[in-house]
Amino acid sequence: MDGRRARGEKKRRAIVEATLRVIERDGVAGVTHRSVAREAGVPTTAPTYYFATLDDLLIATLVQAAEETCEEMLGTVARGGTAREIAAMLAKAVNENRGRTLAEYELYLLAGRRPELRAAARRWLDLAVEAMRPADPVAFRALLAAVDGLLIQGLIADVAPNEDELEPIVSFLICGRDDSTAPARGQ
Amino acid sequence: MDGRRARGEKKRRAIVEATLRVIERDGVAGVTHRSVAREAGVPTTAPTYYFATLDDLLIATLVQAAEETCEEMLGTVARGGTAREIAAMLAKAVNENRGRTLAEYELYLLAGRRPELRAAARRWLDLAVEAMRPADPVAFRALLAAVDGLLIQGLIADVAPNEDELEPIVSFLICGRDDSTAPARGQ
DNA sequence: CAACTACTTGAACAAGTGTTCCATAAGTTT
DNA sequence: AAACTTATGGAACACTTGTTCAAGTAGTTG
């Protein structure tokens, strides 16, 4: 093995992680070669060495962040989690993981303007539908939409909602008017 | 009256409108004194004369855009519009008014990081709740969340959904499991 | 007409930007 | 050890940025 390449890969990952921290703190607007390099503790030219352009770095970071979140989302939303489990995950997203969730929606917005990012931004939606194969697709799509809405509204609330406030709403969405066609059963 | 001030106000409005066009086209990232001035057909220093800082211009523009959209939203969502009416409005937002809707969510994201913008970003939500006084607040909040979710997901779809695709989802949300507590009656 | 006020605008500045370049260091292979 | 590849990092370039400034115009008021 080439030890140089191994350390290079490590540094590359460190740069991506630093970029994510910058996005979480200052948003996409705060991402510059210099701010990322400062955050990662590497010289200014390091990011350019590993990523052809700033845009590449930005996109690589947002896509990776989205994929990381994907698994957590699918673990609770898609696999027929209870309303409380889903509510707990949403509450965590708008409180402890606030910065990360904001980053997630920066990707959404970027994807709105750049078609090549759309697949990455939509990935959790596509995976959820594929994993669930819900009996009532309409109810399930309503749930998925509401999840995005609750998150983004939670981000602009004066005080972010907690699990207890979110739970009844999620519960309402999970137990549609006909329980037999609902995608999952809440508490 | 002072004709100078009148023309000044007109120019000020023209600058805000130009800024909105820039945001719709290139996003908040594309807003600079120079790009706005070019779009409005005024010299570079004109925006600085009317707005102390670029941030002031940006905020004034997004807040005004949000207030404009507010009325349209409330006219259909809040006043107990039918599912089809709501679906039609959503379809319009992600197709004809795509740029405007993207701008709306740029405000959301900015509000996520700047508390002073939150009231403006949340305005349509607050007004909707106040105007409706829904019998079932939980169902209504689910509907409002889903509206945001459907819009933002519509913006990152490969092909934006149309009225017919959105209508069943809205209908499902409006006629909850118990019609008597539903906020409004669909078709 | 003179004094005043509001608007207009080009030039300029310091700061920060993405990116290129190149000499050097460090590790790998022969 | 020599030849090579890969990684490193400082200096520099051309460019754009937000904002300031001062000189100018044109309306309003006394």
XYZ file of C-alpha atoms (C1' of nucleotides) in Angstrom:
434
model
C 0.000 0.000 0.000
C 0.999 3.567 -0.535
C 1.191 5.328 2.806
C 1.137 8.672 1.075
C -2.196 7.992 -0.532
C -3.605 6.686 2.734
C -2.704 9.862 4.568
C -4.013 11.823 1.622
C -7.388 10.146 1.852
C -7.458 10.876 5.551
C -6.721 14.507 4.937
C -9.314 14.621 2.237
C -11.896 13.338 4.662
C -10.748 15.826 7.278
C -11.303 18.626 4.784
C -14.813 17.416 4.025
C -15.583 17.207 7.732
C -14.232 20.695 8.287
C -16.375 21.927 5.418
C -19.456 20.423 7.005
C -18.639 22.175 10.269
C -18.320 25.470 8.412
C -21.660 24.927 6.674
C -23.343 24.040 9.948
C -21.949 27.163 11.557
C -22.107 29.767 8.777
C -24.046 28.175 5.955
C -22.953 27.520 2.395
C -22.157 31.226 2.072
C -19.374 30.828 4.631
C -17.529 28.176 2.665
C -14.306 29.450 1.117
C -11.012 27.746 0.522
C -9.540 29.774 3.307
C -12.291 29.275 5.872
C -12.297 25.537 5.278
C -8.523 25.355 5.452
C -8.515 27.321 8.701
C -11.172 25.044 10.181
C -9.274 21.933 9.136
C -5.901 23.275 10.195
C -4.362 22.847 6.760
C -2.789 25.357 4.383
C -4.990 27.367 2.042
C -4.091 25.326 -0.987
C -4.916 21.939 0.501
C -8.599 21.990 -0.492
C -7.684 22.861 -4.067
C -5.315 19.944 -4.177
C -8.014 17.432 -3.283
C -10.947 19.078 -5.032
C -10.709 20.542 -8.481
C -12.985 23.410 -7.562
C -14.711 24.893 -4.523
C -18.003 23.743 -5.926
C -16.813 20.155 -5.993
C -15.901 20.372 -2.333
C -19.233 21.926 -1.455
C -21.207 19.330 -3.334
C -19.160 16.414 -2.022
C -19.745 17.643 1.510
C -23.484 18.188 1.212
C -24.017 14.884 -0.547
C -22.053 13.011 2.090
C -23.958 14.730 4.881
C -27.226 13.792 3.210
C -26.203 10.160 2.876
C -25.236 10.024 6.517
C -28.601 11.358 7.575
C -30.313 9.011 5.166
C -29.682 5.940 7.273
C -30.960 7.503 10.467
C -34.090 8.717 8.725
C -34.783 5.356 7.164
C -34.143 3.535 10.395
C -37.121 5.214 11.995
C -39.407 6.628 9.338
C -39.340 3.929 6.728
C -39.162 0.797 8.857
C -42.611 1.476 10.280
C -41.431 3.243 13.397
C -43.950 4.354 15.966
C -45.178 7.936 16.047
C -43.149 8.554 19.159
C -39.964 7.240 17.577
C -40.451 9.457 14.564
C -41.319 12.450 16.732
C -38.191 11.857 18.785
C -36.057 11.814 15.669
C -37.606 15.035 14.392
C -37.129 16.749 17.754
C -33.486 15.725 17.747
C -33.044 17.069 14.234
C -34.263 20.561 15.152
C -32.489 20.725 18.500
C -29.273 18.775 19.014
C -28.685 18.369 15.277
C -29.922 21.808 14.315
C -26.853 22.787 12.329
C -26.838 19.526 10.475
C -30.502 19.862 9.578
C -29.910 23.378 8.308
C -27.108 22.009 6.144
C -29.508 19.413 4.822
C -31.867 22.115 3.616
C -29.043 24.124 2.093
C -28.573 21.062 -0.085
C -32.273 21.064 -0.927
C -32.074 24.669 -2.018
C -28.941 24.110 -4.048
C -30.618 21.114 -5.654
C -33.533 23.351 -6.568
C -31.181 25.257 -8.840
C -28.849 22.464 -9.954
C -30.428 19.364 -11.438
C -27.317 17.242 -10.883
C -27.825 17.500 -7.125
C -31.441 16.458 -7.099
C -30.891 12.717 -6.861
C -28.741 13.214 -3.772
C -31.218 15.560 -2.135
C -34.128 13.240 -2.868
C -32.368 10.077 -1.865
C -34.040 9.611 1.497
C -37.440 10.070 -0.098
C -36.773 7.520 -2.803
C -35.317 5.039 -0.333
C -38.248 5.482 2.035
C -40.767 4.742 -0.675
C -38.773 1.770 -1.907
C -38.214 0.336 1.572
C -41.810 0.724 2.675
C -43.908 -0.143 -0.343
C -46.794 1.342 1.598
C -50.309 0.056 1.202
C -51.570 3.621 0.974
C -49.046 5.604 -1.098
C -51.007 8.809 -0.770
C -50.956 8.722 3.027
C -47.275 7.859 2.950
C -46.413 10.748 0.672
C -48.351 13.028 2.967
C -46.276 11.769 5.861
C -43.008 12.329 4.013
C -44.054 15.836 3.053
C -45.069 16.601 6.600
C -41.718 15.380 7.887
C -39.938 17.921 5.695
C -42.431 20.600 6.674
C -42.175 19.927 10.386
C -38.404 20.041 10.196
C -38.153 23.257 8.240
C -40.833 24.925 10.337
C -39.064 23.713 13.446
C -35.941 25.476 12.242
C -37.658 28.865 12.032
C -39.609 28.615 15.267
C -38.619 30.946 18.080
C -38.212 27.875 20.229
C -37.820 24.574 18.438
C -40.548 22.021 19.140
C -39.842 19.045 21.355
C -40.840 15.402 21.090
C -44.089 15.855 23.000
C -45.294 18.638 20.741
C -44.465 16.760 17.556
C -45.835 13.398 18.571
C -49.579 14.122 18.142
C -49.013 15.519 14.662
C -46.975 12.534 13.569
C -49.532 10.273 15.146
C -52.309 11.930 13.198
C -50.403 11.411 9.971
C -49.583 7.783 10.646
C -53.114 6.702 11.574
C -54.956 7.995 8.544
C -58.731 7.874 8.448
C -58.505 4.164 7.658
C -56.040 2.319 9.844
C -55.852 -0.708 7.573
C -54.294 1.327 4.780
C -51.999 3.347 6.996
C -48.298 2.851 6.337
C -47.532 2.187 9.992
C -49.209 2.051 13.341
C -48.584 4.726 15.972
C -48.421 3.884 19.679
C -45.071 67.260 -1.991
C -41.466 66.741 -2.823
C -41.108 65.321 -6.312
C -37.584 64.280 -5.569
C -38.650 62.043 -2.718
C -41.436 60.574 -4.843
C -39.005 59.568 -7.554
C -36.641 58.327 -4.890
C -39.269 56.027 -3.459
C -39.999 54.760 -6.933
C -36.352 54.006 -7.516
C -36.116 52.337 -4.163
C -38.949 50.040 -5.096
C -37.368 49.359 -8.472
C -34.185 48.290 -6.703
C -36.087 45.904 -4.445
C -37.879 44.437 -7.450
C -34.592 43.999 -9.284
C -33.158 42.300 -6.227
C -36.048 39.862 -6.171
C -35.440 39.038 -9.814
C -31.793 38.375 -9.063
C -32.702 36.110 -6.152
C -35.204 34.222 -8.274
C -32.623 33.742 -10.995
C -29.388 33.167 -9.069
C -30.352 32.829 -5.432
C -29.270 34.911 -2.484
C -25.663 34.121 -3.377
C -26.071 36.092 -6.592
C -27.071 39.298 -4.853
C -24.331 41.932 -4.932
C -24.534 45.673 -5.185
C -23.327 45.424 -8.716
C -25.588 42.601 -9.896
C -28.633 44.341 -8.458
C -27.633 47.672 -9.958
C -27.120 46.057 -13.352
C -30.496 44.343 -13.157
C -32.222 47.576 -12.157
C -30.338 49.678 -14.684
C -28.933 52.038 -12.080
C -25.351 52.882 -11.134
C -23.482 50.686 -8.669
C -23.853 53.087 -5.812
C -27.607 53.492 -6.037
C -28.434 50.503 -3.797
C -26.071 51.792 -1.125
C -27.828 55.126 -1.152
C -31.202 53.598 -0.377
C -30.062 50.766 1.863
C -27.427 51.187 4.519
C -26.011 47.762 3.833
C -26.386 44.888 1.382
C -27.953 42.854 4.137
C -30.673 45.442 4.609
C -31.522 45.246 0.932
C -31.559 41.470 0.996
C -33.781 41.309 4.051
C -36.156 44.002 2.797
C -36.546 42.098 -0.457
C -37.171 38.691 1.047
C -39.585 40.034 3.630
C -41.570 41.878 0.977
C -41.674 38.806 -1.244
C -42.928 36.760 1.677
C -45.662 39.252 2.478
C -46.793 39.263 -1.119
C -47.073 35.503 -1.158
C -48.803 35.576 2.195
C -52.058 36.885 0.807
C -52.255 34.342 -1.972
C -51.558 31.535 0.454
C -54.162 32.701 2.915
C -56.747 33.219 0.251
C -56.775 29.514 -0.519
C -55.262 27.559 2.350
C -56.667 29.395 5.321
C -60.142 30.311 4.128
C -61.143 26.674 3.965
C -60.368 26.199 0.301
C -61.117 22.895 -1.344
C -58.419 20.305 -1.847
C -58.366 21.064 -5.531
C -57.929 24.787 -4.959
C -55.038 24.170 -2.614
C -53.473 21.637 -4.982
C -53.774 24.119 -7.833
C -52.002 26.766 -5.805
C -49.204 24.376 -4.873
C -48.786 23.275 -8.482
C -48.528 26.882 -9.568
C -45.921 27.570 -6.895
C -43.588 24.830 -8.132
C -44.123 25.494 -11.825
C -44.994 29.007 -12.991
C -43.791 30.599 -9.743
C -40.841 28.313 -9.273
C -38.277 31.074 -8.842
C -40.441 32.900 -6.387
C -40.973 29.773 -4.322
C -37.248 29.125 -4.256
C -36.763 32.676 -3.016
C -39.314 31.987 -0.303
C -37.251 29.079 0.987
C -34.051 31.073 0.826
C -35.776 33.319 3.349
C -36.629 30.267 5.465
C -33.011 29.213 5.495
C -31.765 32.676 6.304
C -34.329 32.864 9.091
C -32.957 29.612 10.429
C -29.715 31.418 11.145
C -31.018 34.903 11.956
C -33.680 35.195 14.626
C -34.768 38.668 13.496
C -36.071 37.173 10.242
C -38.138 34.447 11.815
C -41.313 36.443 12.322
C -41.347 37.346 8.623
C -40.683 33.792 7.501
C -43.332 32.393 9.805
C -45.927 35.007 9.025
C -48.104 32.925 6.730
C -48.183 30.140 9.300
C -49.237 32.460 12.092
C -51.837 34.155 9.941
C -53.226 30.835 8.758
C -53.693 29.575 12.304
C -55.227 32.868 13.397
C -57.568 33.108 10.407
C -58.764 29.525 10.635
C -59.083 28.789 14.335
C -59.391 25.155 13.280
C -61.491 22.718 15.250
C -58.664 20.192 15.075
C -55.381 22.079 15.516
C -53.318 18.939 15.159
C -54.766 18.109 11.763
C -54.327 21.692 10.691
C -50.689 21.794 11.709
C -50.154 18.586 9.810
C -51.666 20.225 6.749
C -49.455 23.303 7.088
C -46.374 21.160 7.496
C -47.315 19.088 4.478
C -47.795 22.228 2.390
C -44.213 23.260 3.088
C -43.021 19.715 2.480
C -44.886 19.314 -0.790
C -43.529 22.622 -2.029
C -39.916 21.979 -1.149
C -40.071 18.428 -2.457
C -41.713 19.734 -5.596
C -38.739 22.018 -6.090
C -36.236 19.150 -6.091
C -38.266 16.754 -8.216
C -36.949 15.958 -11.675
C -40.282 17.065 -13.018
C -42.402 19.235 -10.754
C -45.751 17.734 -9.764
C -48.949 19.064 -11.283
C -52.340 19.776 -9.800
C -53.685 16.278 -10.423
C -50.783 14.611 -8.632
C -50.996 16.891 -5.625
C -54.749 16.843 -5.208
C -55.148 13.376 -3.635
C -52.469 14.122 -1.053
C -54.039 17.420 -0.099
C -57.408 15.736 -0.024
C -56.117 13.081 2.342
C -54.768 15.758 4.659
C -57.932 17.807 4.653
C -60.331 14.933 5.347
C -58.662 13.442 8.382
C -59.922 10.219 9.890
C -62.801 12.175 11.468
C -64.465 14.597 9.085
C -66.198 16.566 11.816
C -62.872 17.744 13.224
C -61.250 18.369 9.855
C -60.278 21.980 9.175
C -61.990 22.015 5.817
C -63.873 19.799 3.464
C -62.221 18.561 0.262
C -63.956 18.504 -3.116
C -32.314 84.483 -7.283
C -30.206 82.362 -3.406
C -30.084 78.821 0.091
C -31.207 74.375 0.963
C -32.119 69.673 0.395
C -32.390 65.264 -1.937
C -30.641 62.565 -5.274
C -26.865 60.878 -8.596
C -22.709 58.811 -9.865
C -17.961 57.746 -11.163
C -13.633 56.924 -8.967
C -11.280 54.716 -5.555
C -9.918 51.650 -1.615
C -8.979 47.933 1.280
C -10.234 43.360 1.937
C -11.190 38.947 0.491
C -11.881 35.683 -3.280
C -10.650 31.204 -6.383
C -7.023 29.470 -8.441
C -2.253 28.780 -10.411
C 2.552 27.970 -9.930
C 6.611 26.044 -8.341
C 10.066 24.707 -5.308
C 10.403 21.324 -1.772
C 9.551 17.433 1.194
C 8.410 12.765 1.927
C 7.354 8.365 0.858
C 7.729 4.240 -2.716
C 9.809 1.487 -6.057
C 13.645 -0.424 -8.651
C 21.054 5.138 -3.709
C 18.726 6.770 -7.795
C 14.437 7.568 -10.077
C 9.779 8.031 -9.442
C 5.476 9.585 -7.670
C 2.602 11.943 -4.423
C 1.799 15.388 -1.106
C 2.767 19.999 0.773
C 2.504 24.822 1.286
C 4.008 29.686 0.571
C 3.819 33.364 -2.816
C 1.435 35.536 -6.169
C -2.230 36.904 -9.729
C -6.175 38.719 -11.454
C -10.594 39.636 -10.004
C -14.767 40.780 -7.356
C -16.553 42.361 -3.321
C -18.918 46.143 0.063
C -18.491 50.561 1.064
C -16.764 55.443 1.158
C -16.102 59.895 -0.758
C -16.534 63.956 -2.990
C -18.131 66.451 -6.756
C -22.120 67.212 -9.303
C -27.216 67.816 -10.660
C -31.795 68.997 -10.074
C -35.669 69.845 -7.726
C -37.856 72.807 -3.474
C -38.315 76.548 -0.496
C -37.663 81.274 1.247
